[in-house]
Amino acid sequence: MGDFFLLQDPNVRWVVLAMMLICGSAAVVGCFAFLRKRSLVGDAVSHAILPGICLAFMLAQTKHPVVLMFGAVSVGLFSLWLIDFITDKSKIKPDAALALVMSVFYGIGILLMTSIQASGNAAQSGLDKFLFGKAAAMMQEDVIAYGVFSLVLLAIVLLFFKSFSLIIFDREHAQVIGLPVKQLESLMALLTVFAIAIGIQAVGVVLMSALLITPAAAARYWTHNLKVMLVLAAFFAVLSGIGGAYISYTIPKMPTGPWIVVLLTFMTIISVLFGAKKGVWFKSIENRRMTSRMVEENILKILYMFGEKEDAFDKQYSIAQLKSKRKFNLFKFKTALKRLESKGAIQRNGNQVSLTAEGIEKGKRVTRLHRLWELYLTKYLNLPADHVHEEAEAMEHLITPELEKELEKELDYPHVDPHDSPIPR
């Protein structure tokens, strides 16, 4: 273990450095493909560039990485153009065009690979490793070539980061302010093809889309910030690259590429479960928190409406009266009463409940939001007044103070709702 991480062995040093650069650059470029919903394009292109590698070898009779890269990128770009051409000029749907190009190009690549292996050319030895990656067999010249390409990719992403971000999140605005959107999209496509052509050295043609998209998918569960997402995706990919190289180093018969993908998959599963923004655990907590808040606000609204009806907001009402107005889950109802009491929003005296001054204000606001939203639905969506209660019940808990101000302004600060009930202020 110590020898590996001390990088004393030159072969280990080159492989680890290559994995870090290749995996990191592929992950960063993959984030843009992921956010543009072009993930399947990466899979199609990674399979489609196999004939490019074979043709480059057949023409140049060398496995020099720059030569093979030229062939891979050329055919990769052609496959992208062909996917768009088929989609635009025929009735074939985009997903079918992707599957068509991927399968046809990959089939041609396998035929060319078989032909090269049957030719008896001694120089072809090792070319088949492009199918599943050849990370552990990388030489110094490979690392230098692919390292330079990886750094160039990262430099271009850094240079055009603002433009790429704007196109991803607001393409129409990018067009309005005069950005050359089509040219920048073509540049992103070119970067994707380059990243794939570089990355197949690590995981091969078959698994390349995983290296491109999986880090982005994992990072998306932790943040909504694009800059942070790029850093996280690169971190996951680099960590997996080092992990895959380490496993391959300690267990020589284990392939590096597939282990990189396995480690990335493991990180993605962890992210899906525990990601701080979209993870299952996080969503579960948020949903429970939201449900609790809705029960609390519904109790306060009912007490406020009781007080409004009798013109006595601090009057005590029985729990049975509360339950008669709305069906509550018993456990959530009792828990909500305890929380409201601890927050100082209600006072309890046995089975009697009354609003405090703070509870009156909170109940007033929920009631106001309910009636404002009912009025909005009837005024702007032309819904009958007796059909808007359920929708308002859901929306009243989601309206922010900013949206509340805009709603009041849009409705011209109304005094009554569609049922002629006063809108409290």
PDB file of C-alpha atoms in Angstrom, residues 210 214-215 217-219 221-222 236 239-240 247 258-275:
ATOM      1  CA  ALA A 210     -20.173   5.802 -17.175  1.00  0.00           C
ATOM      2  CA  THR A 214     -21.777   9.015 -13.463  1.00  0.00           C
ATOM      3  CA  PRO A 215     -19.617  11.607 -11.617  1.00  0.00           C
ATOM      4  CA  ALA A 217     -25.025  12.384 -11.644  1.00  0.00           C
ATOM      5  CA  ALA A 218     -23.448  11.777  -8.229  1.00  0.00           C
ATOM      6  CA  ALA A 219     -22.408  15.427  -7.787  1.00  0.00           C
ATOM      7  CA  TYR A 221     -27.274  15.115  -5.508  1.00  0.00           C
ATOM      8  CA  TRP A 222     -25.014  17.298  -3.362  1.00  0.00           C
ATOM      9  CA  PHE A 236     -15.423  11.666  -7.404  1.00  0.00           C
ATOM     10  CA  LEU A 239     -10.883   9.356  -6.388  1.00  0.00           C
ATOM     11  CA  SER A 240     -12.343   6.483  -8.396  1.00  0.00           C
ATOM     12  CA  ILE A 247      -7.006  -2.244  -6.799  1.00  0.00           C
ATOM     13  CA  PRO A 258     -14.178  -1.642 -14.691  1.00  0.00           C
ATOM     14  CA  TRP A 259     -13.091  -1.032 -11.097  1.00  0.00           C
ATOM     15  CA  ILE A 260     -13.175   2.710 -11.717  1.00  0.00           C
ATOM     16  CA  VAL A 261     -16.758   2.353 -12.894  1.00  0.00           C
ATOM     17  CA  VAL A 262     -17.650   0.129  -9.916  1.00  0.00           C
ATOM     18  CA  LEU A 263     -16.253   2.705  -7.479  1.00  0.00           C
ATOM     19  CA  LEU A 264     -18.079   5.514  -9.278  1.00  0.00           C
ATOM     20  CA  THR A 265     -21.308   3.529  -9.089  1.00  0.00           C
ATOM     21  CA  PHE A 266     -20.790   3.018  -5.358  1.00  0.00           C
ATOM     22  CA  MET A 267     -20.287   6.786  -4.886  1.00  0.00           C
ATOM     23  CA  THR A 268     -23.412   7.483  -6.917  1.00  0.00           C
ATOM     24  CA  ILE A 269     -25.479   5.119  -4.764  1.00  0.00           C
ATOM     25  CA  ILE A 270     -24.192   6.883  -1.633  1.00  0.00           C
ATOM     26  CA  SER A 271     -25.048  10.236  -3.219  1.00  0.00           C
ATOM     27  CA  VAL A 272     -28.550   9.118  -4.218  1.00  0.00           C
ATOM     28  CA  LEU A 273     -29.220   7.965  -0.662  1.00  0.00           C
ATOM     29  CA  PHE A 274     -27.506  10.678   1.368  1.00  0.00           C
ATOM     30  CA  GLY A 275     -26.903  13.634  -0.992  1.00  0.00           C
TER      31      GLY A 275
END
